[in-house]
Amino acid sequence: MVLFEQESRIGGNHTWSFHGADVPAGSRRWLLPLAENNWDSYAVRFPHCQRTLPGSYHSISSGRLANVADERLGDRVRTGVGVKAVQPDSVVLDDGSRLEARSVIDGRGPSPSPHLDIRFQKFVGWVVELENPHTLPGPIIMDADIRQDDGYRFFYTLPFTPRILLIEDTRFSDGPDISNDEYGAEIARYADSQGWRIARRLRVEEGVLPITLGGDIEAFWDDADAPVARSGLRAALFHPATGYSLPNAVRLADQLALQRDWSARAVFERTRKQSVALWQQTGFYRVLNRMLFLAAEPDQRWRILERFYGLDAGLIARFYAGGSTIIDKLRILTGKPPVALSRAVDSVFRYRPPAVT
Ligand SMILES: Cc1cc2nc3c(=O)[nH]c(=O)nc-3n(C[C@H](O)[C@H](O)[C@H](O)COP(=O)(O)OP(=O)(O)OC[C@H]3O[C@@H](n4cnc5c(N)ncnc54)[C@H](O)[C@@H]3O)c2cc1C
């Protein structure tokens, strides 16, 4: 196995978080040693609902992933090597050399597709050192008790140490644009409003993640020039409501660890099957996304989330794990929606993905 990465280290500049319940129990055994921060509850804040929810929450930094990969994989990770073209059983590197393999997995991150109707979860995060300790007992994964802007907006805060926080300004928006300066100023203002005096900024990260409203997953795969296996966002292996991909990457890794037939065809079929199965299991979340993005006015989207976070803690955990039951779905959809009923009905029943020309 050889992994090619165009940058000087694998993993980019990320903090990956997940709920313990998002990953199968068997996978937690090998995944949790990677986590640098672990909490046993998390909080949400809305104008009329402040709540601490039980359940473990974890985060892994890209630096930690890169260190472990270096340690375990040694020179099988080849950094600073760009891949120019991929085929099911070969790659062409930027320097023109061609390498053959039994199978190739394309994990080059997201690429736009006309077959997925997406909106965006976008954010800028600062890791900061504070002058004085904060008093947070755990993460605040949504603080939406703030001025709304550019869609549904909230702050996300992870307390890494008594004086080090990751603070993110996050927006669920119709467009992907981010202004680092504007988000940065908002983060500084938010920290101030919480009484956190920033001594130093240690790191900045930003992300624009896909939130899916609809699409055609088979066409998404059929569109490729060749049947190359894929992983991660490139395989549409993410939660439709958050764009988070870590739990599905874990599932794919476990599946591939059991793979006996490493022919290019078999690995392609394995990754495509997993992607299509996930798509079929997650239609409900795309319906909710349509309610959020098409039925609610952008500055009123928080009401849908506030209502959701007032529901049963088990239901919320199953939602993020992508495992909502029929009862959960009925519970989420029943009651008066906090949006105009006619627009809610249109977004659910009359929605058609944009035509692909
Ligand atoms: C800042 C940030 C925070 C996130 N937080 C979370 C989170 O908390 N939880 C969660 O589940 N998800 C999170 N996500 C979403 C998602 O999990 C990540 O985007 C995840 O890293 C996607 O994995 P991937 O393997 O598809 O692509 P990537 O992690 O983007 O990896 C693709 C790699 O391919 C390399 N590459 C691209 N083209 C080439 C080429 N031609 N040749 C060689 N190498 C190439 C890139 O340099 C990159 O390192 C976050 C995303 C971002 C950006």
Coordinates of C-alpha atoms and ligand atoms in Angstrom, one line a residue:
M1 CA 0.0 0.0 0.0
V2 CA 1.3 3.4 -0.9
L3 CA -0.4 6.7 -0.1
F4 CA 0.4 9.8 -2.3
E5 CA -0.2 13.2 -0.8
Q6 CA 0.5 16.5 -2.6
E7 CA 1.1 18.5 0.5
S8 CA 4.1 18.1 2.9
R9 CA 1.9 16.2 5.4
I10 CA -1.3 14.2 5.2
G11 CA -4.5 15.3 6.8
G12 CA -4.6 19.0 5.9
N13 CA -5.3 21.5 8.7
H14 CA -8.4 20.1 10.5
T15 CA -10.0 19.2 13.8
W16 CA -12.2 16.2 13.2
S17 CA -14.9 15.7 15.8
F18 CA -17.5 12.9 16.3
H19 CA -19.9 11.6 18.8
G20 CA -18.9 8.2 20.2
A21 CA -22.3 6.8 19.0
D22 CA -21.5 7.8 15.4
V23 CA -19.1 4.9 15.0
P24 CA -19.7 1.2 15.5
A25 CA -18.5 -0.1 18.8
G26 CA -15.8 -2.4 17.2
S27 CA -14.3 0.6 15.3
R28 CA -14.1 2.7 18.5
R29 CA -11.4 0.3 19.7
W30 CA -8.9 1.5 17.1
L31 CA -10.3 5.0 16.5
L32 CA -10.4 6.3 20.1
P33 CA -6.6 6.1 20.7
L34 CA -6.3 8.6 17.9
A35 CA -8.5 11.1 19.7
E36 CA -6.7 13.8 21.7
N37 CA -9.7 15.2 23.4
N38 CA -12.7 13.3 24.9
W39 CA -15.7 14.7 26.7
D40 CA -18.7 12.9 28.1
S41 CA -21.4 15.6 27.3
Y42 CA -21.9 18.6 25.2
A43 CA -24.1 21.7 25.3
V44 CA -26.4 23.6 22.8
R45 CA -27.7 27.1 23.2
F46 CA -30.7 28.7 21.5
P47 CA -32.7 31.7 22.4
H48 CA -35.4 29.6 24.2
C49 CA -33.5 26.4 24.9
Q50 CA -30.2 25.8 26.6
R51 CA -29.3 22.2 27.2
T52 CA -26.5 19.8 28.1
L53 CA -26.8 16.5 26.4
P54 CA -25.2 13.2 27.6
G55 CA -23.0 11.2 25.3
S56 CA -19.3 11.1 24.5
Y57 CA -17.8 13.5 22.1
H58 CA -14.2 13.3 20.7
S59 CA -11.8 15.2 18.5
I60 CA -8.8 14.2 16.5
S61 CA -6.4 16.8 15.0
S62 CA -4.8 16.5 11.6
G63 CA -1.4 16.8 13.2
R64 CA -2.0 13.8 15.3
L65 CA -3.3 11.8 12.3
A66 CA -0.2 12.7 10.4
N67 CA 2.2 11.7 13.2
V68 CA 0.5 8.3 13.7
A69 CA 0.5 7.7 9.9
D70 CA 4.2 8.6 9.7
E71 CA 5.0 6.3 12.6
R72 CA 2.9 3.3 11.4
L73 CA 3.3 3.6 7.6
G74 CA 6.8 5.1 7.3
D75 CA 7.8 5.5 3.6
R76 CA 4.5 4.1 2.4
V77 CA 3.2 7.7 2.8
R78 CA 4.8 9.7 0.1
T79 CA 4.2 13.4 0.7
G80 CA 4.9 16.2 -1.7
V81 CA 3.8 14.0 -4.6
G82 CA 0.9 15.2 -6.7
V83 CA -1.2 12.8 -8.7
K84 CA -2.1 14.0 -12.2
A85 CA -4.4 11.2 -13.4
V86 CA -6.0 8.1 -11.9
Q87 CA -7.1 4.9 -13.5
P88 CA -8.6 1.9 -11.7
D89 CA -5.1 0.2 -11.6
S90 CA -2.6 3.0 -12.2
V91 CA -1.7 6.6 -11.4
V92 CA 0.3 9.2 -13.3
L93 CA 2.2 11.5 -11.0
D94 CA 2.9 15.2 -11.6
D95 CA 6.4 14.4 -12.8
G96 CA 4.9 12.2 -15.5
S97 CA 5.9 8.8 -14.0
R98 CA 3.2 6.1 -14.1
L99 CA 2.8 3.5 -11.3
E100 CA 0.7 0.4 -11.5
A101 CA -1.2 -1.2 -8.6
R102 CA -3.8 -3.9 -8.2
S103 CA -6.3 -1.2 -7.3
V104 CA -6.3 2.6 -6.8
I105 CA -8.5 4.4 -4.4
D106 CA -9.2 8.1 -5.2
G107 CA -9.5 10.1 -2.0
R108 CA -8.6 13.5 -3.3
G109 CA -11.4 15.3 -1.4
P110 CA -14.6 16.8 -2.8
S111 CA -15.1 17.5 -6.5
P112 CA -18.1 19.4 -7.8
S113 CA -20.8 17.2 -9.4
P114 CA -23.9 18.4 -11.3
H115 CA -25.7 15.3 -9.9
L116 CA -25.7 16.5 -6.3
D117 CA -27.8 19.5 -5.3
I118 CA -25.8 20.9 -2.4
R119 CA -25.7 23.9 -0.1
F120 CA -22.9 24.6 2.4
Q121 CA -21.9 24.3 6.0
K122 CA -19.0 26.8 6.1
F123 CA -16.8 27.9 9.0
V124 CA -13.6 29.6 10.2
G125 CA -12.1 28.3 13.5
W126 CA -9.5 29.8 15.7
V127 CA -7.5 27.8 18.2
V128 CA -6.7 30.4 20.9
E129 CA -4.9 30.6 24.2
L130 CA -6.7 32.6 26.8
E131 CA -5.2 34.9 29.4
N132 CA -7.3 33.1 32.1
P133 CA -8.9 29.7 32.3
H134 CA -12.4 29.4 30.9
T135 CA -15.1 27.6 32.9
L136 CA -16.6 25.4 30.2
P137 CA -17.2 21.9 31.4
G138 CA -17.4 20.6 27.8
P139 CA -18.0 21.5 24.1
I140 CA -20.7 23.8 23.0
I141 CA -21.5 22.3 19.6
M142 CA -24.1 25.0 18.7
D143 CA -24.5 28.4 20.3
A144 CA -27.1 29.9 18.1
D145 CA -28.2 32.5 20.6
I146 CA -26.4 35.1 18.5
R147 CA -27.1 37.4 15.6
Q148 CA -28.1 35.4 12.5
D149 CA -26.3 36.1 9.3
D150 CA -25.9 34.4 5.9
G151 CA -28.2 31.5 6.8
Y152 CA -28.3 29.5 10.0
R153 CA -25.4 30.7 12.1
F154 CA -23.9 29.5 15.3
F155 CA -20.6 29.3 17.3
Y156 CA -18.9 26.0 18.0
T157 CA -16.5 25.8 20.9
L158 CA -14.2 23.0 22.0
P159 CA -12.3 23.4 25.2
F160 CA -9.0 21.6 24.6
T161 CA -7.3 22.6 27.9
P162 CA -8.3 25.0 30.7
R163 CA -6.9 27.9 28.6
I164 CA -7.0 26.6 25.0
L165 CA -10.2 26.8 23.0
L166 CA -11.2 26.1 19.4
I167 CA -13.9 28.7 18.5
E168 CA -15.6 28.5 15.1
D169 CA -18.1 30.8 13.5
T170 CA -20.3 28.4 11.4
R171 CA -23.0 29.2 8.9
F172 CA -25.4 26.9 7.0
S173 CA -25.6 28.9 3.8
D174 CA -26.8 29.0 0.2
G175 CA -23.3 30.0 -1.1
P176 CA -19.8 28.8 -0.3
D177 CA -18.0 32.2 0.1
I178 CA -16.1 32.9 3.3
S179 CA -14.4 36.1 4.3
N180 CA -11.6 35.2 6.7
D181 CA -11.4 38.8 8.0
E182 CA -15.1 39.1 8.7
Y183 CA -15.3 35.6 10.4
G184 CA -12.1 36.4 12.4
A185 CA -13.6 39.7 13.7
E186 CA -16.8 37.8 14.7
I187 CA -14.8 35.1 16.5
A188 CA -12.9 37.8 18.5
R189 CA -16.2 39.6 19.3
Y190 CA -17.8 36.3 20.4
A191 CA -14.8 35.4 22.7
D192 CA -15.1 38.8 24.2
S193 CA -18.9 38.4 24.8
Q194 CA -18.1 35.2 26.7
G195 CA -15.5 36.8 28.9
W196 CA -12.6 35.0 27.2
R197 CA -9.6 37.3 26.7
I198 CA -7.5 36.0 23.9
A199 CA -3.8 36.0 24.7
R200 CA -2.6 34.4 21.4
R201 CA -4.1 32.9 18.3
L202 CA -2.4 29.5 17.8
R203 CA -4.0 28.2 14.6
V204 CA -6.7 29.0 12.1
E205 CA -8.8 26.4 10.1
E206 CA -11.6 26.8 7.7
G207 CA -14.0 24.5 5.9
V208 CA -16.8 24.5 3.3
L209 CA -18.7 21.3 3.6
P210 CA -21.5 19.9 1.4
I211 CA -25.1 19.7 2.7
T212 CA -27.1 17.7 0.3
L213 CA -30.7 18.5 -0.7
G214 CA -31.1 15.9 -3.4
G215 CA -29.5 14.3 -6.4
D216 CA -28.8 11.1 -8.3
I217 CA -26.1 9.0 -6.7
E218 CA -25.9 6.5 -9.5
A219 CA -25.4 9.3 -12.1
F220 CA -22.8 10.8 -9.7
W221 CA -20.8 7.5 -10.0
D222 CA -21.6 6.9 -13.7
D223 CA -20.2 10.3 -14.6
A224 CA -16.6 9.2 -14.1
D225 CA -14.4 8.5 -17.1
A226 CA -13.3 5.2 -15.6
P227 CA -14.5 2.9 -12.7
V228 CA -12.0 4.1 -10.1
A229 CA -12.7 3.3 -6.4
R230 CA -13.2 6.3 -4.2
S231 CA -13.2 7.2 -0.5
G232 CA -14.3 10.2 1.6
L233 CA -16.0 13.2 0.2
R234 CA -15.0 12.1 -3.3
A235 CA -17.3 9.1 -2.8
A236 CA -20.1 11.2 -1.3
L237 CA -19.5 9.3 1.9
F238 CA -20.7 12.1 4.3
H239 CA -23.6 12.8 6.5
P240 CA -26.1 14.9 4.4
A241 CA -27.0 17.2 7.3
T242 CA -23.5 18.1 8.4
G243 CA -21.1 17.2 5.6
Y244 CA -19.1 15.3 8.3
S245 CA -17.3 12.3 6.8
L246 CA -15.2 10.8 9.6
P247 CA -17.7 8.1 10.7
N248 CA -18.2 6.9 7.2
A249 CA -14.4 6.9 6.5
V250 CA -14.1 4.7 9.6
R251 CA -16.8 2.3 8.2
L252 CA -15.1 2.1 4.8
A253 CA -11.7 1.5 6.4
D254 CA -13.2 -1.4 8.4
Q255 CA -14.8 -2.8 5.3
L256 CA -11.6 -2.6 3.3
A257 CA -9.7 -4.3 6.1
L258 CA -11.9 -7.3 5.5
Q259 CA -11.6 -7.1 1.7
R260 CA -10.1 -10.3 0.3
D261 CA -10.4 -9.5 -3.4
W262 CA -8.2 -6.5 -4.1
S263 CA -8.8 -6.4 -7.9
A264 CA -9.6 -2.9 -9.1
R265 CA -13.1 -4.0 -10.1
A266 CA -13.9 -5.5 -6.6
V267 CA -12.6 -2.5 -4.7
F268 CA -14.5 -0.1 -7.0
E269 CA -17.7 -2.1 -6.4
R270 CA -17.1 -2.1 -2.7
T271 CA -16.7 1.7 -2.5
R272 CA -19.6 2.4 -4.9
K273 CA -21.9 0.0 -3.0
Q274 CA -21.1 1.7 0.3
S275 CA -21.8 5.1 -1.1
V276 CA -25.0 4.1 -2.8
A277 CA -26.2 2.3 0.4
L278 CA -25.5 5.4 2.5
W279 CA -27.4 7.6 0.0
Q280 CA -30.4 5.3 0.2
Q281 CA -30.3 5.2 4.0
T282 CA -30.1 9.0 4.4
G283 CA -33.0 10.3 2.2
F284 CA -34.7 11.5 5.3
Y285 CA -31.9 13.9 6.1
R286 CA -32.0 15.4 2.7
V287 CA -35.7 16.1 3.2
L288 CA -34.9 17.9 6.4
N289 CA -32.2 19.9 4.5
R290 CA -34.8 20.9 2.0
M291 CA -37.1 22.2 4.8
L292 CA -34.1 24.1 6.3
F293 CA -32.9 25.6 3.1
L294 CA -36.0 25.9 0.9
A295 CA -38.9 26.4 3.4
A296 CA -37.3 28.6 6.1
E297 CA -36.2 32.1 5.6
P298 CA -32.4 32.2 6.1
D299 CA -32.6 34.2 9.3
Q300 CA -35.4 31.9 10.7
R301 CA -33.5 28.6 10.1
W302 CA -32.4 28.5 13.7
R303 CA -36.0 27.8 14.8
I304 CA -35.9 24.4 13.1
L305 CA -32.7 23.5 14.9
E306 CA -34.0 24.9 18.2
R307 CA -37.1 22.7 18.0
F308 CA -34.9 19.6 17.1
Y309 CA -32.7 20.1 20.1
G310 CA -35.7 20.2 22.3
L311 CA -36.4 16.5 21.4
D312 CA -35.3 13.3 23.2
A313 CA -31.5 12.9 23.7
G314 CA -31.5 9.4 22.2
L315 CA -33.3 10.7 19.1
I316 CA -30.6 13.4 18.7
A317 CA -27.8 10.9 19.1
R318 CA -29.4 8.6 16.5
F319 CA -29.8 11.5 14.1
Y320 CA -26.1 12.3 14.1
A321 CA -25.2 8.7 13.8
G322 CA -27.4 8.5 10.7
G323 CA -29.6 5.9 12.3
S324 CA -32.9 7.6 13.0
T325 CA -35.8 5.1 13.5
I326 CA -39.2 5.5 11.9
I327 CA -40.5 6.7 15.2
D328 CA -37.7 9.3 15.4
K329 CA -38.6 10.5 11.9
L330 CA -42.2 10.9 12.7
R331 CA -41.3 12.7 15.9
I332 CA -39.1 15.1 14.0
L333 CA -41.7 15.8 11.4
T334 CA -44.8 16.0 13.6
G335 CA -46.1 19.1 15.2
K336 CA -46.4 22.5 13.7
P337 CA -43.2 23.1 11.7
P338 CA -41.5 26.5 12.6
V339 CA -41.8 27.5 8.9
A340 CA -44.8 28.3 6.6
L341 CA -46.7 25.1 6.1
S342 CA -47.2 25.5 2.4
R343 CA -43.4 26.0 1.8
A344 CA -42.6 23.0 4.0
V345 CA -45.0 20.8 2.0
D346 CA -43.5 22.1 -1.3
S347 CA -39.9 21.5 -0.1
V348 CA -40.8 17.9 0.9
F349 CA -43.2 16.8 -1.9
R350 CA -42.6 19.1 -4.9
Y351 CA -38.9 19.3 -4.8
R352 CA -37.1 18.3 -8.0
P353 CA -33.2 18.4 -8.2
P354 CA -31.9 20.9 -10.8
A355 CA -31.9 19.4 -14.3
V356 CA -28.5 18.2 -15.5
T357 CA -27.8 19.4 -19.0
Ligands
LIG1 C1 -11.5 22.4 8.7 C2 -12.4 21.2 8.6 C3 -13.0 20.6 9.7 C4 -13.8 19.5 9.6 N1 -14.3 19.0 10.7 C5 -15.0 17.8 10.6 C6 -15.4 17.1 11.8 O1 -15.3 17.7 12.9 N2 -15.9 15.9 11.7 C7 -16.1 15.3 10.5 O2 -16.6 14.1 10.4 N3 -15.8 16.0 9.3 C8 -15.2 17.2 9.4 N4 -14.8 17.8 8.2 C9 -15.4 17.3 7.0 C10 -14.6 16.1 6.4 O3 -14.5 15.1 7.4 C11 -13.2 16.5 6.0 O4 -13.3 17.4 5.0 C12 -12.4 15.3 5.6 O5 -11.0 15.6 5.8 C13 -12.7 14.8 4.2 O6 -11.9 13.7 3.9 P1 -11.4 13.3 2.5 O7 -10.5 12.1 2.7 O8 -12.6 13.1 1.6 O9 -10.6 14.5 1.9 P2 -9.4 15.4 2.5 O10 -9.3 15.2 3.9 O11 -9.6 16.7 1.9 O12 -8.2 14.7 1.8 C14 -7.8 14.8 0.5 C15 -6.3 14.8 0.4 O13 -6.0 14.6 -1.0 C16 -4.9 15.5 -1.3 N5 -4.9 15.7 -2.7 C17 -5.9 16.3 -3.4 N6 -5.6 16.3 -4.8 C18 -4.4 15.6 -4.8 C19 -3.6 15.2 -5.9 N7 -3.9 15.6 -7.2 N8 -2.4 14.6 -5.7 C20 -2.1 14.2 -4.4 N9 -2.9 14.5 -3.3 C21 -4.0 15.2 -3.6 C22 -5.2 16.7 -0.5 O14 -4.0 17.5 -0.3 C23 -5.8 16.2 0.8 O15 -4.8 16.0 1.8 C24 -14.1 18.9 8.3 C25 -13.5 19.6 7.2 C26 -12.7 20.7 7.3 C27 -12.2 21.3 6.0

